[in-house]
Amino acid sequence: MAPPVTEHERPPVVVVGAGPSGTVAALLLDRFGVETLVLDRWDDVFPQPRAVHLDDEVCRILDGVDAADDFLAASRPGKGLRLVDSALRTLAQFDRDPDDRPHGFPPANMFDQPDLEHILRRRLAKAENVTFRGGVEVEDVVHEGDHVVVVVTDVETGRRESITADVVLGCDGANSIVRTAIGSRMTDLGPSQRWLVIDVETEAPLAHWEGVHQLCDPHRAATYMRIGATRHRWEFELIGGESPDDYADLASLAPLLRPWLADVSVDDLTLIRTAEYTFRAQVVDRWRDRRVFLLGDAAHLTPPFIGQGLGAGLRDASNLAWKVAGVRRGLLPDSAWETYQQEREPHARSMIGLAVLVGRLMVGGGERTMAVRRGVLPILNTVPGLASLVTDSTTPALSSSPFVRTGLVRSRLTRTALVGTLVPNAVLDDGTRVDSVTAHRFSIVTTATPTAQQSRDLARRGCVVVVVPPASPLGRWLARGRVNAALVRPDRTVMAAGTSPAALFTRVPTTPTADPRNSDAP
């Protein structure tokens, strides 16, 4: 059992929940030198499979905490989307271009969530500024002046204690205690649906195309995907009063699975689990109460049709960690925390809305709707460029905030489509990629070389200047935005852009760093 956290060991940040969102948040805070305590009810990773997909944008976040290489070794690229009818005949197929990697990673990656969590836990054990404490149940979170008190109970002994922190991140899932404690509530963005999730393992060759299959059947919608070398997942819509108890073993599952197995016997499968999932489309009304923040499933829930549920939580962590570090160091104003909901809520709502829409298009309606799909989808499949639109992993730009300057700022800064989007993780002339050079710092990507004085001023603020040739990938990216300089935040989001690099040079905030001299900053 871990020793109690006493008052003089008070952590600057407490993360409640050691799932992927909480663990990544802690690892990012570690990069900024912020001491963090992670609390969880369990000592080890939850062993059952859940999320199965992350895109290339989110892989960059994993790369920023040195977890991407291990993740890629444990995952497999997704090849696209195939829409099939009740006889599993292909209605349309949208292939991903395996060479299209603007962020340096496959645009879709299939994996087993426990594998990812083990990778993140190993990274957590090596983090210099992070302490993990399992076996504690968080009961309440209360503001006291300019601090937050987290009330916990030791699961083994029943002992209750309080932990005082400067900031608390609630990453404790859909039934979040932290969300309840601060009085935030979920609002519905679409109807809920009951689905049966089936995970199996087999050495037998199922010989399916290596992408996601969406069954467009008005009687019972379904999804199939291969997760790993021997791992497969099906998701079937539950009808009427059906429950997982009706499908507790392979014999009862056989009628659902047999069309997908061809010559493979059900006896050749090993059932890992069946579970009922209620697919919800929800977002919380308040993402923050003073020094308490909500991340991941505590803040939003999305249907799985575009595979963005888990990734949204990691995006939360990436958006918030540098702001928490910056405010604590006195490098950013307290109002910087307000930008968390300003930026993340519209993005999350947009992705949830897209998932609801895709779900309706793929599985909604009756026989008449299905007849329309049979006639229209094969035609759409022949439209040039449509496959790239369907499989594009690019998510919407962040909404305007003090750190996303979409409006005109004086005459030297430009309204541009680049602001609020991610800078490409392009390969530079020396063979490195942008992320390895900028490394969680403010940076300026430009085709203009700064003066010696400008370089010194930027270096004092911890800013990296990446000068690129106009004909390089980043030079062409700037040209498409009709600018020649972009100011990029520590989370790789373009904060501002313009035709005058000098105008950006004067607006760079100081980057939070892991400088131990700042470790006691308020």
Coordinates of C-alpha atoms in Angstrom, one line a residue:
M1 CA 0.0 0.0 0.0
A2 CA 1.3 3.4 -0.9
P3 CA 2.0 5.8 2.0
P4 CA -0.6 8.5 2.7
V5 CA -0.1 11.9 1.0
T6 CA 0.6 14.3 3.9
E7 CA 0.2 18.0 3.8
H8 CA 3.8 18.9 3.2
E9 CA 3.8 16.5 0.2
R10 CA 0.9 18.4 -1.3
P11 CA 1.0 17.9 -5.1
P12 CA 0.5 20.9 -7.5
V13 CA -1.8 18.8 -9.7
V14 CA -4.0 15.8 -8.9
V15 CA -5.3 13.7 -11.8
V16 CA -8.3 11.6 -10.9
G17 CA -8.3 8.5 -13.1
A18 CA -5.4 6.6 -14.7
G19 CA -7.0 5.7 -18.0
P20 CA -5.5 7.0 -21.2
S21 CA -6.7 10.6 -20.8
G22 CA -5.5 10.9 -17.3
T23 CA -2.2 9.2 -17.9
V24 CA -1.4 11.2 -21.0
A25 CA -2.3 14.4 -19.1
A26 CA 0.1 13.5 -16.4
L27 CA 2.9 12.6 -18.8
L28 CA 2.5 15.9 -20.6
L29 CA 2.6 17.8 -17.3
D30 CA 5.7 15.9 -16.5
R31 CA 7.2 17.3 -19.7
F32 CA 6.5 20.8 -18.4
G33 CA 8.1 20.0 -15.0
V34 CA 4.8 20.0 -13.1
E35 CA 4.7 17.6 -10.2
T36 CA 1.5 15.5 -10.5
L37 CA -0.2 12.8 -8.4
V38 CA -2.4 10.3 -10.3
L39 CA -5.1 8.6 -8.3
D40 CA -7.1 5.5 -9.4
R41 CA -9.2 2.9 -7.7
W42 CA -7.2 0.1 -9.3
D43 CA -3.6 -0.7 -9.1
D44 CA -3.4 -2.2 -12.6
V45 CA -4.9 -1.7 -16.0
F46 CA -8.5 -2.7 -16.6
P47 CA -7.9 -5.9 -18.7
Q48 CA -11.0 -5.9 -21.0
P49 CA -10.9 -4.4 -24.5
R50 CA -12.8 -1.2 -25.2
A51 CA -11.6 1.5 -27.6
V52 CA -10.0 0.2 -30.8
H53 CA -9.0 3.2 -33.0
L54 CA -6.8 6.2 -32.9
D55 CA -6.0 8.5 -35.8
D56 CA -2.7 10.1 -36.8
E57 CA -3.4 13.4 -35.1
V58 CA -3.7 11.6 -31.8
C59 CA -0.6 9.5 -32.5
R60 CA 1.3 12.8 -32.4
I61 CA 0.1 13.3 -28.9
L62 CA 1.4 9.8 -28.0
D63 CA 4.7 10.5 -29.7
G64 CA 5.0 13.6 -27.5
V65 CA 5.1 11.4 -24.4
D66 CA 7.4 8.8 -26.1
A67 CA 4.7 6.2 -26.5
A68 CA 4.1 6.2 -30.2
D69 CA 6.8 3.7 -31.2
D70 CA 5.5 1.1 -28.8
F71 CA 1.9 1.9 -29.8
L72 CA 2.6 1.4 -33.5
A73 CA 4.3 -1.9 -32.7
A74 CA 1.1 -3.0 -30.9
S75 CA -1.4 -1.8 -33.5
R76 CA -2.1 -2.2 -37.2
P77 CA -3.0 0.4 -39.8
G78 CA -6.7 0.5 -40.8
K79 CA -7.1 0.3 -44.6
G80 CA -10.4 2.2 -44.9
L81 CA -14.2 1.6 -44.8
R82 CA -16.4 -0.9 -46.6
L83 CA -20.2 -0.7 -46.6
V84 CA -21.9 -4.0 -47.0
D85 CA -25.5 -5.3 -47.2
S86 CA -27.1 -8.1 -45.3
A87 CA -25.5 -10.7 -47.6
L88 CA -22.1 -9.0 -46.9
R89 CA -21.9 -7.8 -50.5
T90 CA -19.9 -4.6 -50.9
L91 CA -22.0 -1.5 -51.6
A92 CA -19.0 0.9 -51.5
Q93 CA -15.4 0.8 -50.4
F94 CA -13.2 3.7 -49.4
D95 CA -9.5 2.9 -49.3
R96 CA -6.9 4.9 -47.4
D97 CA -3.7 5.9 -49.2
P98 CA -1.0 4.2 -47.1
D99 CA 1.5 6.9 -48.2
D100 CA -0.6 9.9 -47.2
R101 CA 1.0 10.6 -43.8
P102 CA 1.1 14.4 -43.2
H103 CA 1.6 13.8 -39.5
G104 CA 4.1 11.0 -39.8
F105 CA 1.7 8.2 -38.8
P106 CA -0.9 6.0 -40.4
P107 CA -4.2 7.9 -40.6
A108 CA -6.0 5.1 -38.8
N109 CA -4.7 2.6 -36.2
M110 CA -6.5 -0.4 -34.8
F111 CA -5.4 -1.6 -31.4
D112 CA -6.5 -3.2 -28.1
Q113 CA -6.9 -0.6 -25.4
P114 CA -5.2 -2.6 -22.6
D115 CA -2.1 -2.8 -24.8
L116 CA -2.1 1.0 -25.0
E117 CA -2.7 1.4 -21.3
H118 CA 0.2 -0.9 -20.4
I119 CA 2.4 1.2 -22.7
L120 CA 1.3 4.4 -21.0
R121 CA 1.7 2.9 -17.5
R122 CA 5.3 1.9 -18.3
R123 CA 6.0 5.5 -19.4
L124 CA 4.3 6.8 -16.2
A125 CA 6.6 4.7 -14.1
K126 CA 9.6 6.5 -15.6
A127 CA 8.3 10.0 -15.3
E128 CA 10.3 12.1 -12.9
N129 CA 7.5 14.4 -11.8
V130 CA 4.6 11.9 -11.6
T131 CA 3.5 9.7 -8.7
F132 CA 0.9 7.0 -9.2
R133 CA -1.3 5.9 -6.3
G134 CA -3.7 3.1 -6.9
G135 CA -6.2 1.5 -4.5
V136 CA -7.9 4.8 -3.6
E137 CA -11.5 5.8 -4.2
V138 CA -12.2 9.5 -4.7
E139 CA -15.3 10.5 -2.8
D140 CA -15.4 14.3 -3.2
V141 CA -13.6 17.3 -4.6
V142 CA -14.1 20.6 -2.8
H143 CA -12.7 24.1 -3.4
E144 CA -11.1 25.7 -0.3
G145 CA -9.9 29.2 -1.2
D146 CA -7.4 29.0 -4.0
H147 CA -6.8 25.3 -3.5
V148 CA -8.8 22.1 -4.1
V149 CA -9.3 19.3 -1.6
V150 CA -9.7 15.8 -2.9
V151 CA -11.3 13.4 -0.3
V152 CA -10.2 9.8 -0.8
T153 CA -10.7 6.4 0.8
D154 CA -8.1 3.7 0.8
V155 CA -9.9 0.7 -0.8
E156 CA -8.0 -1.9 1.4
T157 CA -8.1 -0.2 4.8
G158 CA -11.1 2.1 4.5
R159 CA -9.0 5.0 5.8
R160 CA -10.2 8.4 4.7
E161 CA -7.9 11.3 4.0
S162 CA -7.8 14.5 2.1
I163 CA -5.3 15.7 -0.4
T164 CA -4.8 19.4 -1.1
A165 CA -3.8 20.4 -4.7
D166 CA -3.6 23.6 -6.8
V167 CA -5.4 22.0 -9.7
V168 CA -7.5 18.8 -10.2
L169 CA -8.1 17.1 -13.5
G170 CA -11.1 14.9 -13.5
C171 CA -10.4 12.0 -15.9
D172 CA -12.6 9.5 -14.2
G173 CA -14.9 8.4 -16.9
A174 CA -18.5 8.5 -17.9
N175 CA -19.7 8.1 -14.2
S176 CA -17.3 10.9 -13.1
I177 CA -17.3 11.7 -9.4
V178 CA -15.4 14.9 -10.2
R179 CA -18.2 16.0 -12.6
T180 CA -20.8 15.4 -9.9
A181 CA -18.7 17.2 -7.3
I182 CA -18.5 20.4 -9.3
G183 CA -22.2 20.3 -10.4
S184 CA -21.6 19.9 -14.1
R185 CA -24.2 17.9 -16.2
M186 CA -24.3 16.1 -19.4
T187 CA -26.5 17.3 -22.2
D188 CA -27.7 15.0 -25.0
L189 CA -26.7 15.7 -28.6
G190 CA -28.4 12.6 -30.1
P191 CA -30.3 9.5 -29.2
S192 CA -28.7 6.6 -27.3
Q193 CA -28.4 3.1 -28.8
R194 CA -27.9 -0.3 -27.3
W195 CA -25.3 -2.5 -28.9
L196 CA -23.7 -5.8 -28.2
V197 CA -19.9 -5.8 -28.4
I198 CA -18.1 -9.1 -29.1
D199 CA -14.4 -9.6 -28.9
V200 CA -12.9 -12.9 -30.1
E201 CA -9.5 -14.4 -30.8
T202 CA -8.7 -17.0 -33.4
E203 CA -5.7 -18.3 -35.4
A204 CA -8.2 -19.3 -38.2
P205 CA -8.0 -17.1 -41.3
L206 CA -11.3 -15.1 -41.6
A207 CA -9.9 -13.7 -44.9
H208 CA -11.8 -10.4 -44.6
W209 CA -10.5 -7.1 -46.1
E210 CA -8.3 -5.4 -43.5
G211 CA -10.6 -2.4 -43.0
V212 CA -13.7 -1.6 -41.1
H213 CA -16.9 -3.2 -42.4
Q214 CA -20.2 -1.4 -41.7
L215 CA -23.3 -3.6 -42.2
C216 CA -26.1 -1.5 -43.6
D217 CA -29.0 -3.7 -42.6
P218 CA -32.3 -2.1 -41.6
H219 CA -33.1 -5.2 -39.4
R220 CA -29.8 -5.2 -37.4
A221 CA -26.9 -2.9 -38.1
A222 CA -23.4 -4.2 -37.3
T223 CA -19.7 -3.3 -37.5
Y224 CA -16.8 -5.7 -38.0
M225 CA -13.0 -4.9 -37.7
R226 CA -9.8 -6.8 -37.3
I227 CA -8.0 -5.4 -34.3
G228 CA -4.8 -7.5 -34.2
A229 CA -3.1 -10.5 -35.7
T230 CA -5.6 -12.8 -34.0
R231 CA -8.1 -10.4 -32.6
H232 CA -11.5 -9.5 -34.1
R233 CA -14.4 -7.4 -33.0
W234 CA -18.1 -7.3 -33.9
E235 CA -20.6 -4.8 -32.8
F236 CA -24.3 -5.7 -33.3
E237 CA -27.3 -3.5 -32.6
L238 CA -29.5 -4.9 -29.9
I239 CA -33.1 -5.2 -30.9
G240 CA -36.1 -4.8 -28.6
G241 CA -35.7 -6.5 -25.2
E242 CA -32.5 -8.4 -26.1
S243 CA -29.7 -8.4 -23.5
P244 CA -26.1 -9.6 -23.4
D245 CA -27.4 -12.7 -21.4
D246 CA -29.0 -13.8 -24.7
Y247 CA -25.5 -14.0 -26.2
A248 CA -23.4 -15.3 -23.4
D249 CA -21.5 -18.0 -25.3
L250 CA -20.3 -18.9 -28.8
A251 CA -23.3 -21.2 -29.3
S252 CA -25.8 -18.3 -28.8
L253 CA -23.6 -16.0 -30.8
A254 CA -23.3 -18.4 -33.8
P255 CA -26.3 -17.0 -35.7
L256 CA -24.8 -13.5 -35.6
L257 CA -21.3 -14.5 -36.4
R258 CA -21.8 -17.4 -38.9
P259 CA -22.2 -15.1 -42.1
W260 CA -18.8 -13.6 -41.3
L261 CA -17.0 -16.9 -40.8
A262 CA -17.2 -18.5 -44.2
D263 CA -15.6 -21.9 -43.8
V264 CA -14.3 -21.2 -40.3
S265 CA -16.2 -23.0 -37.5
V266 CA -17.5 -21.2 -34.4
D267 CA -15.6 -23.8 -32.4
D268 CA -12.3 -22.3 -33.8
L269 CA -13.0 -19.0 -32.0
T270 CA -12.1 -18.1 -28.4
L271 CA -14.6 -15.7 -26.9
I272 CA -12.9 -12.9 -25.0
R273 CA -16.0 -11.2 -23.9
T274 CA -19.5 -9.9 -24.8
A275 CA -20.8 -6.7 -23.3
E276 CA -23.6 -4.3 -23.8
Y277 CA -22.6 -0.8 -24.6
T278 CA -25.0 2.1 -24.7
F279 CA -23.7 4.5 -27.4
R280 CA -24.4 8.0 -26.2
A281 CA -23.9 11.4 -27.7
Q282 CA -23.3 13.8 -24.8
V283 CA -21.3 16.8 -23.8
V284 CA -20.9 18.4 -20.4
D285 CA -22.3 21.9 -19.8
R286 CA -19.3 23.1 -17.8
W287 CA -15.8 21.7 -18.5
R288 CA -14.3 23.7 -15.6
D289 CA -15.1 25.0 -12.2
R290 CA -12.3 27.3 -11.0
R291 CA -9.3 25.0 -10.6
V292 CA -11.1 21.7 -11.4
F293 CA -11.2 20.5 -15.1
L294 CA -13.0 17.6 -16.8
L295 CA -11.4 15.6 -19.5
G296 CA -12.2 12.5 -21.6
D297 CA -15.4 10.6 -20.9
A298 CA -16.1 12.8 -17.9
A299 CA -16.6 15.7 -20.4
H300 CA -18.1 14.0 -23.5
L301 CA -19.3 10.7 -24.9
T302 CA -19.6 9.9 -28.6
P303 CA -21.0 7.0 -30.7
P304 CA -18.2 5.0 -32.2
F305 CA -19.0 5.4 -35.8
I306 CA -16.0 7.6 -36.6
G307 CA -13.7 6.1 -34.0
Q308 CA -13.0 9.4 -32.1
G309 CA -14.1 8.6 -28.6
L310 CA -10.8 7.9 -26.9
G311 CA -8.9 10.3 -29.1
A312 CA -11.1 13.1 -27.9
G313 CA -9.9 12.6 -24.4
L314 CA -6.2 12.7 -25.5
R315 CA -6.9 15.9 -27.4
D316 CA -8.3 17.3 -24.1
A317 CA -5.1 16.5 -22.3
S318 CA -2.9 18.0 -25.1
N319 CA -5.0 21.2 -25.1
L320 CA -4.9 21.7 -21.3
A321 CA -1.5 20.5 -20.0
W322 CA 0.6 23.4 -21.3
K323 CA -2.0 25.9 -20.1
V324 CA -2.0 24.5 -16.6
A325 CA 1.8 24.6 -16.6
G326 CA 1.8 28.2 -18.0
V327 CA -0.6 29.6 -15.5
R328 CA 1.1 27.9 -12.6
R329 CA 4.4 29.4 -13.7
G330 CA 3.0 32.9 -14.0
L331 CA 3.8 32.8 -17.7
L332 CA 0.1 32.9 -18.8
P333 CA -2.8 34.8 -17.2
D334 CA -5.5 32.9 -15.2
S335 CA -7.9 33.6 -18.1
A336 CA -5.9 31.1 -20.2
W337 CA -7.8 28.3 -18.5
E338 CA -11.0 29.7 -19.9
T339 CA -9.8 28.8 -23.4
Y340 CA -10.0 25.1 -22.6
Q341 CA -13.8 24.9 -22.9
Q342 CA -13.8 27.7 -25.6
E343 CA -11.6 25.5 -27.8
R344 CA -12.5 22.0 -26.9
E345 CA -16.3 22.1 -26.6
P346 CA -17.1 23.2 -30.2
H347 CA -14.5 20.6 -31.5
A348 CA -16.1 17.8 -29.4
R349 CA -19.6 18.8 -30.4
S350 CA -18.6 18.8 -34.1
M351 CA -17.1 15.3 -33.9
I352 CA -20.0 14.0 -31.9
G353 CA -22.4 15.4 -34.4
L354 CA -20.5 13.8 -37.2
A355 CA -20.6 10.5 -35.5
V356 CA -24.4 10.7 -35.0
L357 CA -24.8 11.7 -38.7
V358 CA -22.6 8.9 -39.9
G359 CA -24.5 6.4 -37.8
R360 CA -27.8 7.5 -39.2
L361 CA -26.6 7.4 -42.8
M362 CA -25.1 3.9 -42.3
V363 CA -27.7 2.2 -40.1
G364 CA -30.8 4.3 -40.0
G365 CA -34.1 3.8 -41.9
G366 CA -36.0 0.8 -43.1
E367 CA -36.3 -1.3 -46.3
R368 CA -37.0 1.8 -48.5
T369 CA -33.8 3.5 -47.1
M370 CA -31.8 0.4 -47.7
A371 CA -33.1 0.3 -51.3
V372 CA -31.8 3.8 -51.8
R373 CA -28.4 2.8 -50.3
R374 CA -28.1 -0.1 -52.7
G375 CA -28.7 2.2 -55.6
V376 CA -26.7 5.2 -54.5
L377 CA -23.6 3.9 -52.7
P378 CA -22.1 2.0 -55.7
I379 CA -22.4 5.2 -57.7
L380 CA -20.7 7.2 -55.0
N381 CA -17.9 4.8 -54.8
T382 CA -16.9 5.8 -58.4
V383 CA -16.8 9.6 -57.6
P384 CA -13.2 10.8 -57.9
G385 CA -11.8 12.0 -54.7
L386 CA -14.7 10.9 -52.5
A387 CA -12.7 8.1 -50.9
S388 CA -10.1 10.6 -49.7
L389 CA -12.9 12.7 -48.2
V390 CA -14.5 9.7 -46.4
T391 CA -11.2 8.5 -45.0
D392 CA -9.6 11.9 -44.2
S393 CA -8.5 11.9 -40.6
T394 CA -8.3 15.7 -40.4
T395 CA -10.5 17.1 -37.7
P396 CA -12.0 20.6 -37.5
A397 CA -10.0 23.7 -36.6
L398 CA -10.3 24.9 -33.1
S399 CA -12.7 27.8 -32.4
S400 CA -11.5 31.4 -31.9
S401 CA -9.9 32.2 -28.5
P402 CA -7.0 34.3 -27.2
F403 CA -4.8 31.4 -28.3
V404 CA -6.6 30.8 -31.7
R405 CA -6.5 34.2 -33.4
T406 CA -8.8 33.7 -36.3
G407 CA -9.7 37.3 -36.7
L408 CA -7.6 40.1 -38.1
V409 CA -5.1 41.4 -35.6
R410 CA -3.7 44.7 -36.9
S411 CA -2.9 44.8 -40.6
R412 CA 0.2 42.6 -40.4
L413 CA -1.6 39.4 -39.3
T414 CA -3.9 37.6 -41.7
R415 CA -7.2 35.7 -41.4
T416 CA -6.2 32.3 -42.7
A417 CA -7.6 28.8 -42.8
L418 CA -4.3 27.6 -41.1
V419 CA -5.2 29.1 -37.7
G420 CA -6.7 26.6 -35.3
T421 CA -5.4 23.6 -37.3
L422 CA -2.4 21.4 -36.6
V423 CA 0.9 22.3 -38.3
P424 CA 1.9 19.2 -40.4
N425 CA 4.6 17.1 -38.8
A426 CA 6.6 17.4 -42.0
V427 CA 10.1 16.1 -42.6
L428 CA 12.7 18.9 -42.5
D429 CA 15.8 19.2 -44.6
D430 CA 18.0 17.5 -42.0
G431 CA 15.7 14.4 -41.9
T432 CA 14.0 15.3 -38.6
R433 CA 10.3 16.1 -38.2
V434 CA 8.7 19.2 -36.9
D435 CA 7.6 17.7 -33.6
S436 CA 11.1 16.5 -32.7
V437 CA 12.5 20.1 -33.2
T438 CA 9.7 22.1 -31.5
A439 CA 9.3 19.6 -28.6
H440 CA 6.2 21.1 -26.8
R441 CA 7.5 24.7 -27.1
F442 CA 6.0 27.7 -28.9
S443 CA 7.5 27.8 -32.4
I444 CA 7.4 29.9 -35.5
V445 CA 7.4 28.2 -38.9
T446 CA 8.5 30.7 -41.5
T447 CA 10.1 31.2 -44.9
A448 CA 11.9 34.3 -43.6
T449 CA 15.1 34.3 -41.5
P450 CA 14.8 36.3 -38.3
T451 CA 17.4 38.9 -37.4
A452 CA 20.0 38.2 -34.7
Q453 CA 18.2 40.3 -32.2
Q454 CA 14.8 38.7 -33.0
S455 CA 16.5 35.3 -32.6
R456 CA 17.8 36.2 -29.1
D457 CA 14.4 37.6 -28.0
L458 CA 12.6 34.5 -29.2
A459 CA 15.2 32.2 -27.6
R460 CA 14.7 34.0 -24.2
R461 CA 11.0 33.1 -24.4
G462 CA 11.8 29.4 -25.2
C463 CA 10.5 29.8 -28.8
V464 CA 11.9 27.7 -31.6
V465 CA 12.2 29.2 -35.1
V466 CA 11.9 26.7 -38.0
V467 CA 13.0 28.4 -41.2
V468 CA 11.8 26.4 -44.3
P469 CA 12.4 26.9 -48.0
P470 CA 9.3 28.1 -50.0
A471 CA 9.4 24.9 -52.0
S472 CA 9.5 22.6 -49.0
P473 CA 6.4 20.8 -47.7
L474 CA 6.0 23.4 -45.0
G475 CA 6.7 26.2 -47.3
R476 CA 3.9 25.0 -49.6
W477 CA 1.6 24.6 -46.6
L478 CA 2.2 28.2 -45.7
A479 CA 1.6 29.3 -49.3
R480 CA -1.7 27.5 -49.4
G481 CA -2.7 29.6 -46.4
R482 CA -1.4 32.7 -48.2
V483 CA 1.1 33.5 -45.4
N484 CA 4.8 33.1 -44.9
A485 CA 4.8 32.6 -41.1
A486 CA 2.8 30.7 -38.5
L487 CA 3.0 30.9 -34.7
V488 CA 2.5 27.3 -33.3
R489 CA 1.5 26.5 -29.8
P490 CA 3.1 23.7 -27.6
D491 CA 0.2 21.4 -28.6
R492 CA 1.1 21.9 -32.3
T493 CA -2.0 24.1 -33.0
V494 CA -1.5 27.2 -35.2
M495 CA -2.2 30.2 -32.9
A496 CA -1.7 33.0 -35.5
A497 CA -0.4 33.4 -39.0
G498 CA 0.6 36.3 -41.2
T499 CA 2.5 37.7 -44.1
S500 CA 4.9 39.6 -41.8
P501 CA 7.0 37.3 -39.6
A502 CA 8.0 40.3 -37.5
A503 CA 4.4 40.8 -36.4
L504 CA 4.4 37.2 -35.0
F505 CA 7.8 37.5 -33.4
T506 CA 6.5 40.2 -31.0
R507 CA 3.5 38.1 -29.9
V508 CA 5.1 34.8 -28.7
P509 CA 4.2 33.8 -25.1
T510 CA 7.0 32.3 -23.0
T511 CA 7.0 28.5 -23.1
P512 CA 6.4 26.6 -19.9
T513 CA 9.6 24.5 -19.3
A514 CA 10.8 21.8 -17.0
D515 CA 13.3 24.2 -15.5
P516 CA 13.7 23.0 -11.9
R517 CA 14.2 26.6 -10.8
N518 CA 10.5 27.2 -11.5
S519 CA 9.3 24.1 -9.7
D520 CA 7.9 26.1 -6.7
A521 CA 6.1 28.7 -8.8
P522 CA 2.5 29.4 -7.6

